Structures are given as structure tokens and as C-alpha cells.
Short mmCIF file of C-alpha atoms in Angstrom, two decimals:
data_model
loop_
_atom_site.label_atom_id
_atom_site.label_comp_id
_atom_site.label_asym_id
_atom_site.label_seq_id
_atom_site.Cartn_x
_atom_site.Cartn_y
_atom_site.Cartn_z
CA UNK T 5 5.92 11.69 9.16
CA UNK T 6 2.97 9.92 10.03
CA UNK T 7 -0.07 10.07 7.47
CA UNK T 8 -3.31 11.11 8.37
CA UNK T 9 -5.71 8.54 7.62
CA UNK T 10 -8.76 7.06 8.80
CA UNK T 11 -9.90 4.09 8.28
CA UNK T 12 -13.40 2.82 7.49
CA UNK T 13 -15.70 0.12 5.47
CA UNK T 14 -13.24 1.34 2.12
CA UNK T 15 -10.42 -1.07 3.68
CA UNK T 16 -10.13 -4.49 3.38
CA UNK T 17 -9.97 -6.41 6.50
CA UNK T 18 -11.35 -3.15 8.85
CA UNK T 19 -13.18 -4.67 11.42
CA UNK T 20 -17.40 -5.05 10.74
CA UNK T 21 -18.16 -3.70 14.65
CA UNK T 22 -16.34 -0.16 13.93
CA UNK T 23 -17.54 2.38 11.75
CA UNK T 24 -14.20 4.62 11.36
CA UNK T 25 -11.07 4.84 12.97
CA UNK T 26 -8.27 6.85 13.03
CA UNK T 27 -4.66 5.78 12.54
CA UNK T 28 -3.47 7.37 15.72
CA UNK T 29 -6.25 5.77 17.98
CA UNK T 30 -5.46 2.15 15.69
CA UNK T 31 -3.27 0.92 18.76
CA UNK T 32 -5.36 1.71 21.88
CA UNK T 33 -7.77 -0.86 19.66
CA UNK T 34 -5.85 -3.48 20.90
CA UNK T 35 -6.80 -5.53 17.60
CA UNK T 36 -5.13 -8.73 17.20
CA UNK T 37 -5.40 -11.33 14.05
CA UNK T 38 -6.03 -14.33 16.19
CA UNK T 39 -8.53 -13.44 17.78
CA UNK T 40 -10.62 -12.27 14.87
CA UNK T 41 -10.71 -8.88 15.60
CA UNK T 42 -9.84 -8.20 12.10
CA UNK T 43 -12.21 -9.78 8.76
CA UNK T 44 -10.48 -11.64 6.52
CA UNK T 45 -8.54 -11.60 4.05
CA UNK T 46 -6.42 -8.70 5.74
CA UNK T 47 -2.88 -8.31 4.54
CA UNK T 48 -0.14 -7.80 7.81
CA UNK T 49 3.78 -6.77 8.15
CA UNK T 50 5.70 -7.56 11.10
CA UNK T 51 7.11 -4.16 12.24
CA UNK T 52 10.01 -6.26 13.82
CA UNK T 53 10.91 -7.64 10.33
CA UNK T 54 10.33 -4.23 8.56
CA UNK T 55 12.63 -2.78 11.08
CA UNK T 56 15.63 -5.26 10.77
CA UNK T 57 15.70 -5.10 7.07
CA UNK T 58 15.61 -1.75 6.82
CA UNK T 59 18.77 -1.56 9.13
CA UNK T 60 20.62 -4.85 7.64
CA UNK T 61 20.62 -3.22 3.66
CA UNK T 62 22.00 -0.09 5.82
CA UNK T 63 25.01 -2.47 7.20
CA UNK T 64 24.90 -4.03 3.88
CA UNK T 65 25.46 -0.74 1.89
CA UNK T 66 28.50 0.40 4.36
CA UNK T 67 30.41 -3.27 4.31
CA UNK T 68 29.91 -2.58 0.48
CA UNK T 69 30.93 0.82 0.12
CA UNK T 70 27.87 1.80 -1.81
CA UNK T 71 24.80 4.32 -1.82
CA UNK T 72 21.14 3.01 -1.83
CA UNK T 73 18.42 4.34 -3.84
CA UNK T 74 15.72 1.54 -3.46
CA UNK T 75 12.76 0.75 -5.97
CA UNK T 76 9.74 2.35 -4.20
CA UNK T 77 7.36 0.44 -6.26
CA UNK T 78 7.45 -2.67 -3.84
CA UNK T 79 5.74 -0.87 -1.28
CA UNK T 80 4.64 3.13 -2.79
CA UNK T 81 4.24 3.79 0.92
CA UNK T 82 5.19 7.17 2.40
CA UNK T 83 5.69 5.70 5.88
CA UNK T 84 7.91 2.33 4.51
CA UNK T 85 10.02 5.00 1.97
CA UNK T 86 10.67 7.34 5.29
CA UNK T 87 12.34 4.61 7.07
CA UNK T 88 14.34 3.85 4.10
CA UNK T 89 15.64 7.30 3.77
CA UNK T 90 15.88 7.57 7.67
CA UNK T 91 18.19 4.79 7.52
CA UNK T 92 20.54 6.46 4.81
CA UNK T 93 19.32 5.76 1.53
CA UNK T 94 21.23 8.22 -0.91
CA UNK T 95 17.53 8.78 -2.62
CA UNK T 96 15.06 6.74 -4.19
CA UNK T 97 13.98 5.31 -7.47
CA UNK T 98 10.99 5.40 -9.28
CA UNK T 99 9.48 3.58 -12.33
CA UNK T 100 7.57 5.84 -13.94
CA UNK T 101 6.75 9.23 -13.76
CA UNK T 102 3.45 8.96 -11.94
CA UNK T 103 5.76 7.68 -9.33
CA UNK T 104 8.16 10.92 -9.25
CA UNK T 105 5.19 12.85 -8.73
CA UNK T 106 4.01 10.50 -6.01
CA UNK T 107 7.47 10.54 -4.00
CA UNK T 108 7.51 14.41 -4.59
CA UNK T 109 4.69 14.61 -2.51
CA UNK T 110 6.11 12.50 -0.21
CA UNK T 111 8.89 15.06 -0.15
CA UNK T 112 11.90 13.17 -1.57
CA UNK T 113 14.23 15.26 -3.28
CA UNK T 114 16.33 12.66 -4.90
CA UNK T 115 14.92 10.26 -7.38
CA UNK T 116 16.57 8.48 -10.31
CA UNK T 117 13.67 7.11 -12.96
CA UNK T 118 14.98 3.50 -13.97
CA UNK T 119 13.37 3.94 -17.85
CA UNK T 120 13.65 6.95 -20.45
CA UNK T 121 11.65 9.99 -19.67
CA UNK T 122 9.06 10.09 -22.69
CA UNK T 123 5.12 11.97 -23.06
CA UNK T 124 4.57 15.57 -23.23
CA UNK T 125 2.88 15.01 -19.96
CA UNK T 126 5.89 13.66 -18.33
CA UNK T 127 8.37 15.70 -19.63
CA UNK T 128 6.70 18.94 -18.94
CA UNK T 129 5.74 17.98 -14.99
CA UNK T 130 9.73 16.76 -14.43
CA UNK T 131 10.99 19.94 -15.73
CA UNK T 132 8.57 22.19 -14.27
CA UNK T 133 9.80 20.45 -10.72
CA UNK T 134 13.54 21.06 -11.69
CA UNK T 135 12.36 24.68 -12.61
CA UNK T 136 10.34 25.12 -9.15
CA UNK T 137 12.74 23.27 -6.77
CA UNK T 138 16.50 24.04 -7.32
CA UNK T 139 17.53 20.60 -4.47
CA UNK T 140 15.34 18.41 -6.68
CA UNK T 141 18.51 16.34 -7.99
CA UNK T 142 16.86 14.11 -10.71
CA UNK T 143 18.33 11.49 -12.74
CA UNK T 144 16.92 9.73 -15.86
CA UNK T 145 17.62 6.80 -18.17
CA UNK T 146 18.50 7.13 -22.27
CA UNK T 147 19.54 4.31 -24.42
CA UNK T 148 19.14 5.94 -27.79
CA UNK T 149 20.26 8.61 -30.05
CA UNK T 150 16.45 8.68 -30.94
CA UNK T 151 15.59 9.10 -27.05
CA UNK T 152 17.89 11.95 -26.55
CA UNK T 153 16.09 13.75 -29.76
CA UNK T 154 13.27 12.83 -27.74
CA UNK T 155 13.92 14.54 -24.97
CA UNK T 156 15.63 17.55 -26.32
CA UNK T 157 12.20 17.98 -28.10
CA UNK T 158 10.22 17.77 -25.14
CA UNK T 159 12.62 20.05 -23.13
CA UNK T 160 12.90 22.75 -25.70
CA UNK T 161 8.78 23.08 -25.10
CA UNK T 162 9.20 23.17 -21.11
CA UNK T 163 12.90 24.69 -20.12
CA UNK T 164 13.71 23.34 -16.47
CA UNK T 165 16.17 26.05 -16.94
CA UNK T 166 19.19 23.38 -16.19
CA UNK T 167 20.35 20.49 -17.96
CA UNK T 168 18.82 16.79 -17.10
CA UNK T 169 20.65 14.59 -15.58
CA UNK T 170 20.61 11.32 -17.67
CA UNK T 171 22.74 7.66 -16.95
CA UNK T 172 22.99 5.66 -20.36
CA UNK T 173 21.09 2.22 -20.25
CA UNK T 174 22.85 -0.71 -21.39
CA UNK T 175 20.99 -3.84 -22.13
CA UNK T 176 21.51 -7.38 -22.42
CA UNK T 177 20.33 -9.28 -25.91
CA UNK T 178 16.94 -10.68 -26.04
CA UNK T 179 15.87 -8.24 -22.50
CA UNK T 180 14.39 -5.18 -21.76
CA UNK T 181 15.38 -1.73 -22.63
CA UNK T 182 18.84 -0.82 -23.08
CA UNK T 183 22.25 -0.53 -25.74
CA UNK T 184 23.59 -3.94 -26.52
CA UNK T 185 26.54 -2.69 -28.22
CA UNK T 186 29.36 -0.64 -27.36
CA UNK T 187 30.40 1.38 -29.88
CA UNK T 188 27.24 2.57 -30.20
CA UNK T 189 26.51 3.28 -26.68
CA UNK T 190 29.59 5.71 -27.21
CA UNK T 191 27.78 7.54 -29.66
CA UNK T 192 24.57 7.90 -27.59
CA UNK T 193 27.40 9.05 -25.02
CA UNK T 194 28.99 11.59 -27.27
CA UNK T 195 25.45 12.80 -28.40
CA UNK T 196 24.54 13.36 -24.42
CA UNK T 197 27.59 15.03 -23.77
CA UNK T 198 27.17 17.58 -26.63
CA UNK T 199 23.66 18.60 -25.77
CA UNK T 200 23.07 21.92 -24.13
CA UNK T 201 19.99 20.30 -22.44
CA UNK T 202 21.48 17.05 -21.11
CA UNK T 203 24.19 16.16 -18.89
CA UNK T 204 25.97 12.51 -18.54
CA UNK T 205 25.91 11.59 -15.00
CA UNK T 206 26.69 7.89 -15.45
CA UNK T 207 25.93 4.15 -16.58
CA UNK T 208 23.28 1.79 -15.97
CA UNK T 209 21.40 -1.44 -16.30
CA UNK T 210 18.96 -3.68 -14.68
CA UNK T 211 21.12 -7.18 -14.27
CA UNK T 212 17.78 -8.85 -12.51
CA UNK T 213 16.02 -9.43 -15.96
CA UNK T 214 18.73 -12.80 -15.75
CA UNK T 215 17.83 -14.17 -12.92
CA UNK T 216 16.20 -17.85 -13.04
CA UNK T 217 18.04 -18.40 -16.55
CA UNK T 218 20.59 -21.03 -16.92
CA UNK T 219 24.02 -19.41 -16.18
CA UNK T 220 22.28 -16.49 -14.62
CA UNK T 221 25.40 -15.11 -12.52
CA UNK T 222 27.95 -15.50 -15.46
CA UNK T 223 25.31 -13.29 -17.16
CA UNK T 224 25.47 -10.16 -14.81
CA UNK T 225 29.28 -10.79 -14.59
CA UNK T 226 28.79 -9.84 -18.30
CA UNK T 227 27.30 -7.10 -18.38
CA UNK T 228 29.08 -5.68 -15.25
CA UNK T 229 31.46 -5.60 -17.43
CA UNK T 230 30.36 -4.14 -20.18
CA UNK T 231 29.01 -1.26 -17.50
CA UNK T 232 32.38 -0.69 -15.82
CA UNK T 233 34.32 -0.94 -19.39
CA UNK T 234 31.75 1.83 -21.16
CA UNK T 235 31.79 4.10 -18.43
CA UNK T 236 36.13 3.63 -18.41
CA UNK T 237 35.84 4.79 -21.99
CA UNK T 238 33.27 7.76 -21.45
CA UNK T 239 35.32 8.87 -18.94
CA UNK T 240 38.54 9.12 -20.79
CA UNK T 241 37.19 11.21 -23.42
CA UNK T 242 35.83 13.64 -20.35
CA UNK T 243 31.99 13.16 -20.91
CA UNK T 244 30.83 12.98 -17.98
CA UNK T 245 29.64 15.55 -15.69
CA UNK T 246 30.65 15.50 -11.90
CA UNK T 247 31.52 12.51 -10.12
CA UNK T 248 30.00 9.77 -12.71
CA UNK T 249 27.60 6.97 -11.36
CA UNK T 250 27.47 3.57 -11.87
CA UNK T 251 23.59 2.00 -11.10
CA UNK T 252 21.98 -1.19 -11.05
CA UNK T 253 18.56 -2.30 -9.77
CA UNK T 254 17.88 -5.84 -8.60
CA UNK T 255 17.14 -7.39 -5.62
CA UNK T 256 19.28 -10.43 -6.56
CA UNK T 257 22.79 -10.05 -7.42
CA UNK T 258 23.37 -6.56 -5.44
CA UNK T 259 25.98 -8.43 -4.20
CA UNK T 260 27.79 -8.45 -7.69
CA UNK T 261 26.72 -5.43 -8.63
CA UNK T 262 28.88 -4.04 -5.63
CA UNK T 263 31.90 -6.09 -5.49
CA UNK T 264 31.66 -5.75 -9.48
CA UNK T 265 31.61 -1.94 -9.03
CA UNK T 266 34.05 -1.49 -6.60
CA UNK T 267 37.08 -2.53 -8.87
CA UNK T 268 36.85 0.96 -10.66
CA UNK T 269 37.57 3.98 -9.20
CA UNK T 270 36.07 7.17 -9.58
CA UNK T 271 32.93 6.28 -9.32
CA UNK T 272 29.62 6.31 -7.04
CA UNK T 273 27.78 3.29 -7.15
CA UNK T 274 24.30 3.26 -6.32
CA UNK T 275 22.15 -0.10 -6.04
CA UNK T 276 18.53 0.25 -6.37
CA UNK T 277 16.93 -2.82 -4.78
CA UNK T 278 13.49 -2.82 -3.32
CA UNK T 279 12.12 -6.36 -2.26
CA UNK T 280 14.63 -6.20 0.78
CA UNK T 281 12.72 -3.95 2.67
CA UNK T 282 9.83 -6.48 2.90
CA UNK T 283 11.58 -9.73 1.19
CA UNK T 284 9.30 -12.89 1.08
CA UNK T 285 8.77 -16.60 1.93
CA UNK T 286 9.83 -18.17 -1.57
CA UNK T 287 11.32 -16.27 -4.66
CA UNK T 288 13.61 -13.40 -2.60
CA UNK T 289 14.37 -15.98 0.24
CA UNK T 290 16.09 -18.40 -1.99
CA UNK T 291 17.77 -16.01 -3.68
CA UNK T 292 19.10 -13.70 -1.22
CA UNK T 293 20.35 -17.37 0.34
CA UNK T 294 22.33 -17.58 -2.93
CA UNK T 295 23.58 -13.99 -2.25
CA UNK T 296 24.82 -15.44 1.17
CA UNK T 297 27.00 -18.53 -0.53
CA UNK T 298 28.64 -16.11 -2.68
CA UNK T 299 29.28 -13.83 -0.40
CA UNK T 300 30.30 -15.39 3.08
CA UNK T 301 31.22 -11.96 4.92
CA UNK T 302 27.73 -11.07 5.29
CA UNK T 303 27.26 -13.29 8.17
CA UNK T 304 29.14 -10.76 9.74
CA UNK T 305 26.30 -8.39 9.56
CA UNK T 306 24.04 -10.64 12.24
CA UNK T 307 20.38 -12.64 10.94
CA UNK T 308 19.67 -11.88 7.16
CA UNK T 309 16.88 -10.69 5.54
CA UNK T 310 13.09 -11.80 7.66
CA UNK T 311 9.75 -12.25 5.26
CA UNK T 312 7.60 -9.23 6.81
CA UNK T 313 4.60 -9.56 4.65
CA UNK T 314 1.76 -12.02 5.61
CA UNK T 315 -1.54 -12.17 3.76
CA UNK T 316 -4.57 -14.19 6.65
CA UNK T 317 -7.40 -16.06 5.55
CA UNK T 318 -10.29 -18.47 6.84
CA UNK T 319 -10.47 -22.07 5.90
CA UNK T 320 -13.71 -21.74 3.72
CA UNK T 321 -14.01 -25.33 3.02
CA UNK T 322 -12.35 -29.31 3.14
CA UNK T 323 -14.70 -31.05 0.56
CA UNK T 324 -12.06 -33.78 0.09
CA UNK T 325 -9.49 -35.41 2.58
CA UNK T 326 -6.85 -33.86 0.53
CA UNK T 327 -8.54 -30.52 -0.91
CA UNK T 328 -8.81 -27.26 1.36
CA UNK T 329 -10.11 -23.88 0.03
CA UNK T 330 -9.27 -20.90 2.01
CA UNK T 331 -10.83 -17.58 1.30
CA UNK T 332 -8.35 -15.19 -0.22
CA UNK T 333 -7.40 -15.27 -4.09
CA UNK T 334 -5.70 -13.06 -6.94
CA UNK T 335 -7.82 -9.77 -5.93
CA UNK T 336 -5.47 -10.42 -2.35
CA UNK T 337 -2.13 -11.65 -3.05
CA UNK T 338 0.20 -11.61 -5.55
CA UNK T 339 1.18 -15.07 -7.46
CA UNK T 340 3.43 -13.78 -10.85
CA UNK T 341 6.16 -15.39 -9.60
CA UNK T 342 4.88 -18.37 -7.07
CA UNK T 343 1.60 -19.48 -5.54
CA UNK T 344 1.48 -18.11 -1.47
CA UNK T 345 3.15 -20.03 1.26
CA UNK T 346 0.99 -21.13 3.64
CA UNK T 347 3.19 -20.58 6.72
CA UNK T 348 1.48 -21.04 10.06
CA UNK T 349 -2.15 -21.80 11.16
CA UNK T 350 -4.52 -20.83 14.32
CA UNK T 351 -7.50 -22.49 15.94
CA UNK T 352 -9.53 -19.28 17.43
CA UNK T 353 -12.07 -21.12 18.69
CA UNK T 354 -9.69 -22.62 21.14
CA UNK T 355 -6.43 -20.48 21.68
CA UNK T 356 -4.47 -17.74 19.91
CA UNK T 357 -1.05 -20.01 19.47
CA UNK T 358 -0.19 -19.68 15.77
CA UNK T 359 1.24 -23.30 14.73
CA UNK T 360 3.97 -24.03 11.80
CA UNK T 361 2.67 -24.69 8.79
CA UNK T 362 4.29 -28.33 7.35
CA UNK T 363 5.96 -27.52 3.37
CA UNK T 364 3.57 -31.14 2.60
CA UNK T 365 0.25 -27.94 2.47
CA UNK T 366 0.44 -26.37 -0.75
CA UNK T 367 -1.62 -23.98 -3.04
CA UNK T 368 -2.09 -25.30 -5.92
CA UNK T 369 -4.13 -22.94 -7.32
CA UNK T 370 -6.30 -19.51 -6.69
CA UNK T 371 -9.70 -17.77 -8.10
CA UNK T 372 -10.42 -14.28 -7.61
CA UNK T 373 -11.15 -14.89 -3.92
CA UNK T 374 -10.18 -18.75 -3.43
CA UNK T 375 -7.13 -20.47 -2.72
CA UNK T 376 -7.15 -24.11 -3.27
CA UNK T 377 -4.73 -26.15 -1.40
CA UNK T 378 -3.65 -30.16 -1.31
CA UNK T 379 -3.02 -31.13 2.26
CA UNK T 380 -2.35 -34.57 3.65
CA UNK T 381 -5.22 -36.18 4.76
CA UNK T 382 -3.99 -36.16 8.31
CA UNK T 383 -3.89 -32.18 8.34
CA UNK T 384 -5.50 -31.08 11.32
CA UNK T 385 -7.29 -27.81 9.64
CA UNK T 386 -11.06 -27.83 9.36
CA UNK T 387 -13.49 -24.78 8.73
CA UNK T 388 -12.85 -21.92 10.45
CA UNK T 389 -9.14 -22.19 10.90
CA UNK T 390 -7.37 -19.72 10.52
CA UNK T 391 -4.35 -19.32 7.76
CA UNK T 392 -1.05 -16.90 7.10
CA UNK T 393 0.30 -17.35 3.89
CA UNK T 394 3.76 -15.87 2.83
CA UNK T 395 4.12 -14.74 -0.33
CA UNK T 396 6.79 -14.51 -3.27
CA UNK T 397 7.40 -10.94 -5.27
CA UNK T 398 5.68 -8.83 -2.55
CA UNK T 399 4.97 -5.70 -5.41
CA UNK T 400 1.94 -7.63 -7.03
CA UNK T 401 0.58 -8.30 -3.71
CA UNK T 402 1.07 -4.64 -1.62
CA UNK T 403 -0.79 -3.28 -4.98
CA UNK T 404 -3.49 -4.87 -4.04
CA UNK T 405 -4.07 -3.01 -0.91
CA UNK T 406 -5.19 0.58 -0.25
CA UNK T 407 -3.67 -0.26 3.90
CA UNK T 408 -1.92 -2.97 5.15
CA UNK T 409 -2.16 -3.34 9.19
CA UNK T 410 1.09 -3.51 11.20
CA UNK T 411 1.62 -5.87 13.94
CA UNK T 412 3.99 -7.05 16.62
CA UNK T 413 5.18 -10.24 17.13
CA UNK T 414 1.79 -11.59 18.87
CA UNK T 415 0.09 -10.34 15.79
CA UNK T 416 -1.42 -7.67 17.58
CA UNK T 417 -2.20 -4.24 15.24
CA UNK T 418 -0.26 -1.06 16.29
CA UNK T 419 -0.14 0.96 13.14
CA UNK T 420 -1.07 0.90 9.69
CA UNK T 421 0.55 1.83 6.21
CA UNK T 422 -1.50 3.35 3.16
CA UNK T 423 0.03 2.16 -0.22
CA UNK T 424 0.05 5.35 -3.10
CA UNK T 425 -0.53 2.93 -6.35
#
């Protein structure tokens, strides 16, 4: 469903000669980047990119044999999260539960929170949904005997009138939330299985919080294992509920996740990544190119993963041979993981080609609104040239912008999406 917005001065990069527009009159504009129809910073996807990801994770899940419930908080837009469910994702996943309520208004009926349901606040509007909605299937995380107390507490206050659906968290040592040992995650099992307001639907962890750590892989091969063992054991005693699920969430080792899942039956998996929708010019790229090595077949599924986010931006300033400043900084993109790529270049002034960008241009740095870049001295930008940098991690950098402007291929703006953060 397309949203009904309207666009005015409230939106970064809205052009200075309009005074409000409406989304479905954003295309007879005829707006394009490179011709500076647009003030800068303005923050861009390539619809053709958003499109072939969107339908690559689909081949990706089928060759796998796997569900998708992706991590809406890359994008928290209504418009990207249709196209993921239009393209068969089993539901969606949220990471906190101002982001249920979000995708309920969005109309998503499926939603597994990846982190333990805790607040009288929270507790009360989940189980007055479950109480309102009987086809809101909702799924939960507990990795505690404390946390199911918790939660029994909360529930006895506000009866959804059916049991919660909850997948036990298992962590690795020295991470994020989750058991690290066994025995005692069969307790917390047991515990689940007993209460009259829970149900045990499955077994989860997030195997990303590795990645970039010496041995990384043998790492999630770990605690795979420790997944697929645990939920062996929980189901020979008969605790679970229904068809049990086995869930991870990164969007690096999906690939192990799946192959790791598939040699237990009786399970569903369901893989929760969320970068691949938009991916990115550094941190996803290299290692979704990892993914690739390990797993050769996926050739078979045609051109991998494209970088659909681009952030523009004016050359402010060259004060030194070597130094360029261009005008877009923290309050624009996103740099957590790695500075933005610059990734092509424009001259306005005298044509609309956009040029490569050479790897010897790099930010080194950024302000609030300035990037500072060393370039070779024989760079041909000056003032006024125009810059699209990639980025790495796009989450931090879509939360930075109320709409982001959709293009085709010649940069030229047929659509918009609003962002819910």
C-alpha cells in the first residue's frame, strides 16, 4: 500500500523552489540528483537494487529450504517491509516493542521480538493485541527462569486470553543476551513448558554478535550447535508446542545458520536478516562476499546482493591539494561501523554523467555536517562537485531520515519512502 504523504520544507533534501508536494505527483516532477533539482545532503535508493535484493533473499530462502522473517529495523519503512512480505517473507521481526506496535500498524500479523518482552507498558499493549486480534501469531524471546517470572507477572495483570509464544535465547560467553549453559537452558525449558501462560515454540540466538572476531565462523559453528543439540533435547522430553522453530538473526552467516539448521529434522527454520534488503558499499559487501566463498551454489541464483543506499553531497571546500570537505556529516549518514564510501562524482555545471569514484578518495573523518576527505592531489573535484557516498551498516544511516527519495538508474526521483523510527 502506498503511504500518503506529502512532502514539504520538514524533509531533508525537498527541493527550495516547491512549497509541498505530494508523493503521488513526486514522479511527474521529473526531479533528478544531477541536475540539482534536489538540495543537498539528500539520502537516495536505487529502486532497481531494492528490487533485486528483495527477490535474490527470496531465491536464497527456497535453495535453502528456509522461512524469512527479516529485521525491520534497517529500514522501519511500511513501503520497503511490503515488498519483503510480498516476496514471501514468513513474517517479520522486530526489536523492541515500539516496533511491534509500529509494524501492527503497518498491518503485519506475524512478528517475532528478537529480546525478552519486559515493562508493564509492553507487556500489557502485546497482550491486549493477542486479546483483540486472534491471526496476530507473536513470538518472543526468554533466557531466564527470572524472565519467565517476569512475564507470568506481567501477564497475570493483562490476560491475552492464550498462552505467549516464547523461543529460548541462547548466548555465547562474553555477548549479548542469552543462556550460556545447557543444562540450565533445560530448566528455563522445563519452566516454559509448565506454565499455563507460556508456550515453547522453539530456540534461538543472534550468531552476528561474532562477526569481525578472530575465528568468527568456528564461533557460530558453535553455537549452531549448541542450538540444534538443546532444541534435540527439548524435544525428546515433548516440550515443545507445535512444529518447534529454530531462529537466528544476522546478516552474515545466514548461510550457516541454514545449512547448520537443515541437518535436523522437525524443525522450521526461520532467518531473520535485514541489511540484505538494502546491503552496502563496505561492511555487508565484504561479508556477504565471504558468504559466497563458502557457499559456491549461490552463483546459481544470478548477480548477488547490489548496495541500494546512496547518501549526495556538494564539495564545500579543497583548502589543501590533498584535503576536500563535502557537506554532509553524522546528522546524514551513518559511520558505527565504517566512514562512507565515496563512490562516484558529477560535474553539473557541465553534464549529468556520474564518474567512478577511485578507492585512493577517502573520508577520513566527519562533523555534524562535514565530511573530510584525503584525495590525491591530481583529483579532478573542485567546489561545487557533486558527491555519492555509499555507506556501511545502512540502520544508523536510514534513522537519520524522516524520507529517503527513490530513483532509477539515471538518478531520476520516482517515489519516495517515509522511515517510522
Amino acid at each position: 500500500m502506498m503511504s500518503d504523504v506529502t512532502l514539504d520544507w520538514r524533509n531533508k533534501g525537498f527541493p527550495a523552489t516547491e512549497t509541498t508536494v505530494s508523493r503521488e505527483r513526486i514522479d511527474e516532477r521529473n526531479w533528478r540528483i544531477t541536475h540539482e533539482d534536489l538540495m543537498l545532503p539528500a539520502a537516495v535508493l536505487l529502486r532497481s537494487a531494492i528490487v533485486h535484493n528483495s527477490r535474490w533473499m527470496k531465491r536464497f530462502t527456497s535453495l535453502v529450504g528456509a522461512s524469512l522473517a527479516p529485521h525491520g529495523k534497517t529500514t522501519m519503512s511500511r513501503d520497503i517491509i511490503a515488498m519483503q512480505m510480498a516476496d514471501g517473507a514468513w513474517g517479520m521481526t522486530a526489536a523492541t516493542p515500539g516496533h511491534i506496535r509500529i509494524y501492527r500498524e503497518f498491518g503485519i500479523s506475524r512478528i517475532i521480538l528478537a529480546n525478552q518482552l519486559v515493562g508493564r507498558q509492553s507487556i500489557a499493549y502485546v497482550a491486549s493485541e493477542l486479546a483483540r486480534d486472534a491471526e496476530f501469531d507473536f513470538y518472543c524471546l526468554i533466557d531466564s527462569i527470572a524472565g519467565v517470572e517476569l512475564l507470568e507477572a506481567g501477564l497475570a495483570a493483562f490476560d491475552p486470553g492464550r498462552p505467549v509464544q516464547i523461543l529460548i535465547e541462547l548466548g555465547s560467553p562474553g555477548g549479548r543476551a542469552g543462556l550460556r549453559d545447557g543444562a540450565e537452558a533445560l530448566r528455563v525449558a522445563r519452566r516454559i513448558a509448565e506454565s499455563p501462560r507460556l508456550t515453547l515454540r522453539g530456540v534461538e540466538a543472534f550468531e552476528g554478535i561474532v562477526q569481525g572476531q578472530k575465528g568468527d565462523e568456528d564461533s557460530v559453528r558453535d553455537l549452531i550447535g549448541r542450538i540444534t543439540t538443546l532444541a534435540d533435547e527439548i524435544a525428546s522430553e515433548g516440550w515443545f508446542d507445535g512444529t518447534p522453530i529454530l531462529s537466528a538473526g544476522g546478516s552474515a552467516f545466514f548461510d550457516m545458520v541454514a545449512e547448520g539448521f537443515a541437518r535436523v529434522s522437525g524443525f522450521e527454520t526461520v532467518l531473520r536478516s535485514g541489511c540484505y534488503i538494502v546491503h552496502d558499499s563496505q561492511f555487508y559487501k565484504k561479508l556477504v562476499e565471504r558468504l559466497e566463498a563458502r557457499m559456491p551454489e549461490v552463483a546459481n541464483l544470478g548477480e548477488g546482493l547490489r548496495p541500494a543506499l546512496e547518501v549526495w553531497a556538494y564539495v564545500q571546500s579543497r583548502p589543501e591539494a590533498t584535503r576536500l570537505i563535502a557537506g554532509l556529516g553524522k546528522r546524514d549518514v551513518g559511520n558505527d561501523v565504517a566512514p562512507p564510501i565515496p563512490t562516484g562524482w558529477c560535474r553539473p555545471a557541465e553534464d549529468d554523467a556520474v564518474h567512478p569514484m577511485g578507492a585512493d578518495h577517502l573520508v577520513v573523518r566527519l562533523d555534524d555536517q562535514h565530511a573530510y576527505l584525503d584525495v590525491p592531489a591530481h583529483s579532478p573535484l573542485r567546489p561545487g562537485d557533486m558527491v555519492s557516498f555509499g555507506i556501511s551498516h545502512p540502520c544508523t544511516t536510514f534513522d537519520k531520515w524522516r524520507t529517503l527519495f527513490v530513483v532509477d538508474d539515471e538518478r531520476r526521483v520516482v517515489d519516495l519512502v517515509e522511515t517510522s523510527f
